[in-house]
Coordinates of C-alpha atoms in Angstrom, one line a residue:
N161 CA -106.6 -33.5 6.1
A162 CA -107.3 -34.2 2.5
V163 CA -108.8 -31.2 0.7
V164 CA -111.1 -31.9 -2.2
E165 CA -112.4 -29.3 -4.7
F166 CA -113.1 -28.4 -8.3
H167 CA -110.0 -27.6 -10.4
A168 CA -111.8 -24.3 -11.7
A169 CA -114.6 -22.0 -10.4
T170 CA -116.2 -21.6 -13.7
V171 CA -116.5 -23.6 -17.0
A172 CA -118.1 -22.1 -20.2
V173 CA -119.0 -24.6 -23.1
K174 CA -121.0 -24.3 -26.3
E175 CA -124.5 -26.0 -26.4
K176 CA -123.3 -28.5 -29.2
I177 CA -120.5 -29.8 -27.2
G178 CA -122.4 -32.8 -26.0
K179 CA -120.3 -34.4 -23.1
F180 CA -117.2 -33.0 -21.5
A181 CA -115.2 -33.8 -18.4
V182 CA -114.9 -31.6 -15.3
T183 CA -111.8 -32.0 -13.2
I184 CA -112.0 -32.6 -9.3
W185 CA -108.7 -32.7 -7.5
R186 CA -107.3 -33.6 -4.0
H187 CA -104.3 -32.1 -2.2
G188 CA -103.0 -32.3 1.2
N189 CA -103.1 -35.8 2.8
L190 CA -103.2 -38.3 0.0
E191 CA -103.1 -41.4 2.1
P192 CA -106.8 -42.2 3.0
Q193 CA -109.5 -43.0 0.6
V194 CA -111.8 -40.2 0.1
R195 CA -115.5 -40.3 -1.3
V196 CA -117.3 -37.1 -2.2
R197 CA -120.8 -36.6 -3.8
V198 CA -121.2 -34.5 -7.0
K199 CA -124.7 -33.0 -7.7
T200 CA -126.2 -30.7 -10.2
I201 CA -128.3 -27.6 -9.1
D202 CA -130.4 -25.7 -11.5
G203 CA -129.7 -21.9 -12.3
T204 CA -131.3 -20.5 -15.5
A205 CA -130.6 -23.8 -17.1
R206 CA -133.0 -26.5 -16.1
R207 CA -132.3 -30.1 -15.7
G208 CA -133.5 -32.5 -18.4
E209 CA -134.1 -29.6 -20.8
D210 CA -130.6 -28.0 -20.9
Y211 CA -128.3 -30.6 -19.4
V212 CA -128.5 -34.3 -17.9
P213 CA -128.7 -34.1 -14.1
I214 CA -125.8 -35.8 -12.1
N215 CA -126.0 -37.3 -8.5
E216 CA -123.1 -39.5 -8.1
I217 CA -120.4 -40.5 -5.7
I218 CA -116.7 -40.1 -6.8
T219 CA -113.9 -42.2 -4.9
F220 CA -110.3 -41.0 -4.6
E221 CA -108.1 -44.1 -3.9
P222 CA -105.0 -43.6 -1.8
Q223 CA -102.3 -41.4 -3.6
Q224 CA -105.0 -40.4 -6.3
R225 CA -104.9 -36.7 -7.0
E226 CA -107.6 -36.2 -9.7
K227 CA -110.9 -37.6 -10.8
Q228 CA -113.1 -36.5 -13.6
V229 CA -117.0 -36.4 -13.8
I230 CA -118.7 -36.3 -17.2
V231 CA -121.3 -33.6 -17.7
E232 CA -123.7 -33.9 -20.7
I233 CA -125.3 -30.9 -22.3
V234 CA -128.6 -31.1 -24.2
N235 CA -128.4 -29.7 -27.5
D236 CA -131.7 -28.1 -29.0
N237 CA -132.4 -26.1 -32.0
K238 CA -134.2 -23.3 -30.0
W239 CA -132.5 -20.0 -29.6
E240 CA -132.1 -18.8 -26.0
P241 CA -129.8 -16.5 -24.1
N242 CA -126.7 -17.9 -22.3
E243 CA -127.7 -20.1 -19.4
E244 CA -126.0 -21.5 -16.3
F245 CA -126.2 -24.4 -13.8
F246 CA -123.9 -25.5 -10.8
L247 CA -122.1 -28.5 -9.6
R248 CA -121.8 -29.0 -5.9
L249 CA -119.4 -31.1 -4.0
S250 CA -120.3 -32.6 -0.6
L251 CA -118.7 -35.2 1.8
V252 CA -120.5 -38.5 2.1
H253 CA -122.2 -38.5 5.3
G254 CA -120.7 -40.7 8.0
E255 CA -117.2 -41.0 6.1
N256 CA -114.1 -39.1 5.3
Q257 CA -113.2 -38.0 8.8
N258 CA -109.8 -37.0 7.5
A259 CA -111.2 -34.9 4.5
V260 CA -112.4 -31.4 4.1
L261 CA -114.0 -29.5 1.1
G262 CA -111.8 -26.6 -0.4
H263 CA -113.1 -23.2 -1.4
L264 CA -114.0 -24.3 -4.8
S265 CA -116.7 -26.6 -3.7
I266 CA -119.3 -25.1 -6.2
M267 CA -118.5 -24.9 -9.9
E268 CA -120.6 -22.6 -12.2
I269 CA -121.1 -24.1 -15.8
T270 CA -122.3 -21.5 -18.4
I271 CA -123.9 -23.0 -21.6
L272 CA -123.1 -20.8 -24.5
D273 CA -125.9 -20.7 -27.1
D274 CA -124.8 -21.4 -30.6
D275 CA -128.2 -21.3 -32.3
N276 CA -128.6 -18.8 -34.9
P277 CA -132.2 -17.8 -35.4
G278 CA -131.2 -15.6 -38.5
I279 CA -132.5 -12.4 -39.9
I280 CA -136.0 -11.9 -41.2
A281 CA -136.7 -9.6 -44.2
F282 CA -138.5 -9.3 -47.4
E283 CA -137.2 -10.8 -50.5
K284 CA -137.4 -7.6 -52.5
R285 CA -138.4 -4.0 -52.0
G286 CA -141.5 -3.9 -54.3
M287 CA -143.9 -6.1 -56.2
L288 CA -146.4 -5.5 -58.9
V289 CA -149.7 -7.3 -59.1
K290 CA -152.7 -6.9 -61.3
E291 CA -155.9 -5.9 -59.7
S292 CA -157.7 -8.8 -61.4
A293 CA -155.2 -11.4 -59.8
G294 CA -157.3 -11.6 -56.6
F295 CA -154.4 -11.7 -54.1
V296 CA -150.6 -11.1 -53.8
R297 CA -148.1 -13.6 -52.3
V298 CA -145.4 -11.5 -50.6
P299 CA -142.2 -13.6 -50.0
I300 CA -140.5 -13.4 -46.7
I301 CA -137.0 -15.0 -46.2
R302 CA -135.0 -16.0 -43.4
Y303 CA -131.3 -15.9 -43.8
K304 CA -128.0 -16.1 -41.9
G305 CA -129.4 -18.8 -39.7
S306 CA -132.5 -21.0 -39.4
D307 CA -132.4 -22.6 -36.1
G308 CA -135.4 -22.8 -33.9
E309 CA -138.8 -21.4 -34.1
V310 CA -139.1 -17.7 -34.4
S311 CA -142.1 -15.4 -34.9
F312 CA -142.5 -11.8 -36.0
K313 CA -145.4 -9.3 -36.5
Y314 CA -146.5 -7.6 -39.7
K315 CA -148.9 -4.8 -40.7
T316 CA -150.2 -3.1 -43.9
I317 CA -149.9 0.7 -44.3
D318 CA -152.4 2.4 -46.5
R319 CA -150.7 4.7 -49.1
S320 CA -152.8 5.6 -52.4
A321 CA -154.4 2.0 -52.0
L322 CA -156.8 1.9 -49.2
S323 CA -157.6 -1.2 -47.1
G324 CA -161.2 -2.3 -47.4
R325 CA -161.4 -0.7 -50.9
D326 CA -158.4 -1.9 -53.0
Y327 CA -157.0 -4.6 -50.7
V328 CA -157.8 -6.5 -47.6
G329 CA -155.2 -5.2 -45.1
G330 CA -154.5 -5.7 -41.4
S331 CA -151.9 -7.1 -39.0
G332 CA -150.8 -10.5 -37.6
T333 CA -148.2 -12.7 -36.5
I334 CA -146.2 -15.2 -38.7
T335 CA -144.0 -18.0 -37.5
F336 CA -140.9 -19.7 -38.9
K337 CA -140.5 -23.3 -37.8
N338 CA -137.1 -24.8 -37.2
M339 CA -135.0 -24.8 -40.4
E340 CA -137.8 -22.9 -42.4
T341 CA -136.2 -20.2 -44.6
R342 CA -139.0 -18.9 -46.9
L343 CA -142.7 -18.2 -46.3
L344 CA -145.4 -16.3 -48.3
L345 CA -147.8 -13.9 -47.0
E346 CA -151.0 -13.7 -48.9
I347 CA -152.9 -10.5 -49.1
P348 CA -156.3 -10.5 -51.0
I349 CA -156.8 -7.8 -53.7
I350 CA -160.2 -6.3 -54.2
N351 CA -161.1 -5.8 -57.9
D352 CA -163.7 -3.1 -58.3
F353 CA -163.8 -3.4 -62.1
D354 CA -163.5 0.4 -62.1
P355 CA -160.8 1.9 -64.3
E356 CA -158.4 3.9 -62.1
K357 CA -154.8 5.0 -61.8
D358 CA -152.2 2.3 -60.3
E359 CA -152.2 2.4 -56.5
H360 CA -149.9 1.0 -53.9
F361 CA -149.8 0.1 -50.3
E362 CA -146.9 -1.1 -47.9
V363 CA -146.2 -4.1 -45.8
E364 CA -144.0 -3.7 -42.7
L365 CA -142.2 -6.4 -40.4
F366 CA -141.4 -5.7 -36.9
D367 CA -141.1 -7.2 -33.3
P368 CA -139.2 -10.5 -34.0
T369 CA -138.9 -13.1 -31.1
N370 CA -136.4 -15.7 -29.9
G371 CA -133.2 -13.8 -30.9
A372 CA -134.2 -13.2 -34.6
R373 CA -133.6 -9.8 -36.1
I374 CA -135.4 -7.8 -38.8
G375 CA -133.2 -7.0 -42.0
N376 CA -132.6 -4.0 -43.9
I377 CA -135.7 -4.6 -46.3
N378 CA -138.3 -4.4 -43.4
R379 CA -140.9 -2.5 -45.5
M380 CA -142.0 -3.4 -49.0
A381 CA -144.3 -1.8 -51.4
V382 CA -147.1 -3.5 -53.3
T383 CA -148.3 -1.8 -56.4
I384 CA -151.8 -2.7 -57.7
A385 CA -151.7 -2.3 -61.6
N386 CA -155.1 -1.3 -63.0
D387 CA -156.0 -3.9 -65.9
D388 CA -159.8 -2.8 -66.4
D389 CA -160.9 -1.9 -69.8
F390 CA -161.4 1.8 -70.6
N391 CA -165.0 1.7 -71.6
T392 CA -166.0 5.3 -71.7
V393 CA -164.5 8.6 -72.2
M394 CA -165.4 9.4 -68.6
D395 CA -163.5 6.4 -67.5
R396 CA -160.4 7.8 -69.2
L397 CA -160.8 11.1 -67.7
M398 CA -161.0 9.6 -64.2
V399 CA -157.9 7.7 -64.7
M400 CA -156.1 10.9 -65.9
T401 CA -157.0 12.9 -62.8
N402 CA -154.8 12.6 -59.7
T403 CA -157.6 12.1 -57.3
N404 CA -157.9 8.7 -55.4
I405 CA -161.6 8.2 -55.7
D406 CA -161.5 5.7 -52.9
A407 CA -159.7 8.4 -50.6
L408 CA -162.8 10.4 -51.1
R409 CA -165.2 7.8 -50.4
V410 CA -163.8 6.6 -47.0
H411 CA -164.3 10.0 -45.3
T412 CA -167.5 8.7 -43.7
K413 CA -166.5 9.5 -40.0
T414 CA -168.8 11.6 -37.8
W415 CA -168.2 15.1 -36.9
G416 CA -167.1 14.3 -33.4
E417 CA -164.5 11.6 -34.9
Q418 CA -163.1 14.2 -37.3
I419 CA -162.5 16.7 -34.3
K420 CA -161.0 13.9 -32.2
T421 CA -158.6 12.8 -35.0
A422 CA -157.4 16.3 -35.4
M423 CA -156.7 16.6 -31.7
S424 CA -154.7 13.5 -31.7
V425 CA -151.0 13.0 -32.7
N426 CA -150.7 11.4 -36.0
G427 CA -154.3 11.0 -36.3
G428 CA -154.4 8.8 -33.4
D429 CA -151.7 6.3 -34.5
L430 CA -149.3 6.8 -31.8
E431 CA -147.4 3.6 -32.4
N432 CA -145.9 5.1 -35.7
A433 CA -145.7 8.7 -34.5
T434 CA -142.3 10.2 -34.8
C435 CA -140.8 13.0 -32.8
C436 CA -141.4 15.3 -35.8
D437 CA -145.0 14.2 -35.7
Y438 CA -145.4 15.5 -32.1
V439 CA -143.6 18.7 -32.7
L440 CA -145.8 19.5 -35.8
H441 CA -149.0 18.5 -33.9
Y442 CA -148.3 20.9 -31.1
F443 CA -147.5 23.7 -33.6
S444 CA -150.5 23.2 -35.9
F445 CA -153.0 22.2 -33.2
F446 CA -155.0 25.4 -33.5
W447 CA -155.3 25.1 -37.2
K448 CA -156.1 21.4 -37.1
V449 CA -159.0 21.8 -34.8
L450 CA -160.2 24.8 -36.6
F451 CA -160.6 23.1 -40.0
A452 CA -161.9 20.0 -38.1
L453 CA -164.8 22.1 -37.0
L454 CA -165.8 22.2 -40.9
P455 CA -168.7 19.7 -41.6
P456 CA -167.6 16.2 -42.9
P457 CA -167.8 15.8 -46.7
Q458 CA -170.6 13.2 -46.7
I459 CA -173.2 15.8 -45.2
F460 CA -175.3 16.9 -48.3
R461 CA -172.9 15.2 -50.9
G462 CA -170.1 17.5 -49.7
W463 CA -171.7 20.8 -50.8
L464 CA -171.9 22.0 -47.1
C465 CA -168.2 21.2 -46.6
F466 CA -167.3 23.0 -50.0
F467 CA -169.1 26.3 -49.0
S468 CA -168.0 26.1 -45.5
S469 CA -164.4 25.7 -46.5
L470 CA -164.9 28.7 -48.9
A471 CA -166.2 30.9 -46.2
A472 CA -163.5 29.7 -43.8
I473 CA -160.6 30.6 -46.5
G474 CA -162.2 33.9 -46.9
F475 CA -162.4 34.6 -43.4
M476 CA -158.9 33.6 -42.4
T477 CA -157.6 35.6 -45.5
A478 CA -159.4 38.8 -44.3
I479 CA -158.0 38.1 -40.8
I480 CA -154.6 37.8 -42.1
G481 CA -154.7 40.7 -44.4
D482 CA -156.1 42.9 -41.6
I483 CA -153.6 41.8 -39.1
A484 CA -150.7 42.3 -41.6
T485 CA -152.0 45.9 -42.3
I486 CA -152.5 46.6 -38.7
F487 CA -149.0 45.4 -38.0
G488 CA -147.4 47.6 -40.7
C489 CA -149.2 50.6 -39.3
L490 CA -147.8 49.9 -35.9
V491 CA -144.1 49.5 -37.1
G492 CA -144.6 52.5 -39.3
L493 CA -144.5 50.7 -42.8
N494 CA -145.7 52.2 -45.9
D495 CA -149.0 50.7 -47.1
T496 CA -147.4 49.7 -50.4
I497 CA -144.6 48.0 -48.6
T498 CA -147.1 46.3 -46.3
A499 CA -149.0 45.1 -49.4
I500 CA -146.1 43.4 -51.2
T501 CA -144.5 41.8 -48.2
L502 CA -146.9 41.1 -45.3
V503 CA -150.1 40.8 -47.1
A504 CA -148.5 39.0 -50.1
M505 CA -146.9 36.4 -47.9
G506 CA -150.0 35.8 -45.9
T507 CA -152.1 35.2 -49.0
S508 CA -149.3 33.4 -50.8
L509 CA -148.0 30.9 -48.4
P510 CA -151.2 28.6 -48.6
D511 CA -150.7 28.6 -52.3
T512 CA -147.1 27.5 -51.9
F513 CA -148.2 24.5 -49.8
A514 CA -150.8 23.7 -52.4
S515 CA -148.3 23.7 -55.2
R516 CA -146.0 21.5 -53.1
S517 CA -148.9 18.9 -52.6
A518 CA -149.5 19.3 -56.4
V519 CA -146.2 18.6 -57.5
R520 CA -145.9 15.6 -55.1
G521 CA -148.9 14.1 -56.5
C522 CA -148.3 14.5 -60.1
K523 CA -145.8 13.0 -62.7
D524 CA -145.0 16.7 -64.2
A525 CA -144.9 20.2 -62.7
D526 CA -148.0 21.5 -64.8
S527 CA -150.2 21.4 -61.8
C528 CA -147.9 23.1 -59.6
V529 CA -147.1 26.1 -61.9
G530 CA -150.7 26.2 -63.0
N531 CA -151.9 26.7 -59.4
I532 CA -149.4 29.6 -58.9
T533 CA -150.7 31.4 -62.2
G534 CA -154.2 30.6 -61.2
S535 CA -153.8 32.1 -57.7
N536 CA -152.2 35.2 -59.1
S537 CA -155.2 35.5 -61.5
V538 CA -157.7 35.3 -58.9
N539 CA -155.8 37.8 -56.7
V540 CA -155.6 40.3 -59.6
F541 CA -158.8 39.7 -61.4
L542 CA -161.1 39.0 -58.5
G543 CA -159.3 40.6 -55.6
L544 CA -158.7 43.9 -57.4
G545 CA -161.3 43.7 -60.3
L546 CA -164.3 43.0 -58.0
P547 CA -163.8 46.1 -55.7
W548 CA -162.8 48.3 -58.6
F549 CA -166.0 47.2 -60.5
M550 CA -168.1 47.9 -57.5
A551 CA -166.4 51.3 -57.0
A552 CA -166.9 52.1 -60.7
V553 CA -170.7 51.1 -60.6
Y554 CA -171.1 53.4 -57.4
H555 CA -169.4 56.4 -59.1
F556 CA -171.3 55.9 -62.2
S557 CA -174.5 56.0 -60.5
K558 CA -173.5 59.3 -58.7
D559 CA -172.2 60.8 -61.9
S560 CA -168.7 61.1 -60.5
V561 CA -165.3 60.0 -61.6
F562 CA -163.6 57.0 -60.2
R563 CA -159.8 57.9 -59.9
V564 CA -157.2 55.7 -58.5
E565 CA -153.6 57.2 -58.2
A566 CA -151.0 54.9 -59.7
G567 CA -148.2 55.9 -57.4
P568 CA -145.0 53.8 -57.9
L569 CA -147.2 51.2 -59.6
G570 CA -145.2 51.5 -63.1
F571 CA -141.9 50.9 -61.3
S572 CA -143.4 47.8 -59.5
V573 CA -144.8 46.3 -62.6
L574 CA -141.5 46.9 -64.4
M575 CA -139.4 45.3 -61.6
Y576 CA -141.9 42.4 -61.4
S577 CA -141.9 41.9 -65.1
I578 CA -138.1 41.7 -65.3
A579 CA -138.2 39.1 -62.4
A580 CA -140.8 37.2 -64.0
I581 CA -139.0 37.0 -67.4
V582 CA -135.8 35.8 -65.6
A583 CA -137.9 33.1 -63.7
V584 CA -139.5 31.9 -66.9
C585 CA -136.3 31.7 -68.5
L586 CA -134.9 29.6 -65.7
L587 CA -137.8 27.1 -66.2
V588 CA -137.1 27.0 -69.8
L589 CA -133.4 26.1 -69.2
R590 CA -134.5 23.6 -66.4
R591 CA -136.7 21.8 -68.8
N592 CA -134.2 21.5 -71.7
L593 CA -130.9 21.2 -70.0
A594 CA -129.6 17.8 -68.8
V595 CA -127.6 19.5 -65.8
F596 CA -130.9 20.6 -64.5
G597 CA -132.4 17.1 -64.9
K598 CA -134.5 18.3 -67.7
A599 CA -137.4 19.1 -65.3
E600 CA -138.9 22.2 -63.7
I601 CA -138.9 20.5 -60.4
G602 CA -136.4 18.3 -58.6
G603 CA -133.1 17.3 -60.4
P604 CA -129.6 17.1 -59.0
S605 CA -129.1 18.7 -55.7
S606 CA -126.5 21.4 -56.8
T607 CA -128.7 22.8 -59.6
R608 CA -131.8 22.5 -57.5
Y609 CA -130.5 24.6 -54.8
L610 CA -129.0 27.0 -57.3
S611 CA -132.5 27.3 -58.7
V612 CA -133.9 28.1 -55.2
F613 CA -131.2 30.6 -54.7
I614 CA -131.9 32.5 -57.9
L615 CA -135.7 32.7 -57.4
V616 CA -135.3 33.9 -53.8
L617 CA -132.8 36.4 -54.8
L618 CA -135.2 37.7 -57.4
W619 CA -137.8 38.1 -54.7
V620 CA -135.4 40.0 -52.3
L621 CA -134.4 42.2 -55.1
Y622 CA -138.0 43.0 -56.0
I623 CA -138.9 43.8 -52.4
T624 CA -135.6 46.0 -51.8
L625 CA -135.8 48.1 -54.9
S626 CA -139.7 48.6 -54.3
C627 CA -138.9 49.7 -50.8
L628 CA -136.2 52.0 -51.9
Q629 CA -138.5 53.5 -54.7
T630 CA -141.4 53.9 -52.2
Y631 CA -139.4 55.8 -49.6
G632 CA -137.7 58.0 -52.3
I633 CA -134.1 56.8 -51.7
I634 CA -134.0 56.0 -55.6
T635 CA -136.4 57.7 -58.1
F636 CA -137.7 56.3 -61.4
D637 CA -140.0 58.3 -63.5
F638 CA -142.2 55.8 -65.6

């Protein structure tokens, strides 16, 4: 018998190939005339959309070994994954008594997509726009390919500029048509005619479709430059402050919403929450809920929140101090050691985070250093002065003498003074030497970590020497 089959089981062609030939061959008995039908069958590729359908009869004349059938691929400009369809051989009914089909009676044809939808990104990382401009047009480009229609999503992210107060933010979908390479996203800017510091917000691109990719510049910062006239001295003072007035105005959520936000990861924005956000949320859950119980700022113009916050801070400070004292007694620490270690750390850690927030929000380190000195002043003048004043008044009314034993106070003051002088000298060097970046905070990594090491070493030496003096291991008469 004559055996008829495809020459290969699989063929892979590019989408732009157009027409190509597929070989059908006959072996075995070559004497009779053989007629077979070739028909296309859909796979993931669809007839009419991805290829031209075939349904024809191929005739092998006597002694003819090969025949070819022409297959045509439809080339579009739409990106799509690789697709396939099939060619099937069948004997013509009622004929070919001396012919059979071989093992390769079905051929798979894979269409390799050669459309490149490209990469989508912002044209640049930042833009500057005047507040009075009314809007900003953010350029978005498409490069390394522009075939087909692709879409992607965008969203605005509040930073110092706030949506609804400084600009009209939101999210949406943008579409590049076939061969388009540059679009402009228009974002309205709100001019409040109030002098204020420059503010900024961010725009992010994500979730592209149809094979497109998001490039490296997927987030861009838009800075709104203030161009309002400074009409009064008060306007100038408001601009010099680091407070975002709009950030204070938008705290109009109810008490219940405030508690709900505190109990949610990343303030309820789970889409942008990172693993670090989840970890910090569970570690700080108690404190977040505790402070969320304070009344919102809009009640009684913020005075209720202000005094409630003071009361909460005083309460927490007292609790921390008492717990530290009790812990010191349990482990057998001297009262002096407990005071300069556990109690001091408990009351100073909040100041540390406050100083960090201050330096991140200012152009210089004045607020950071000033916060530290102000905190120490409150601890000394108010924390010590007020109890001593009350004790002095009490003893004066009783005609008695108020005596306080100095103990190792002289040694501690001397050690602290030496450490303070070294720390101030380090700050002076950092301000004036280029190797430190000529700044009290920040600078090159090597000198930055060196400064941290020196300051931590001063604290460790102060604690160590004070402990040795307190327990009588070393003596110093002062």
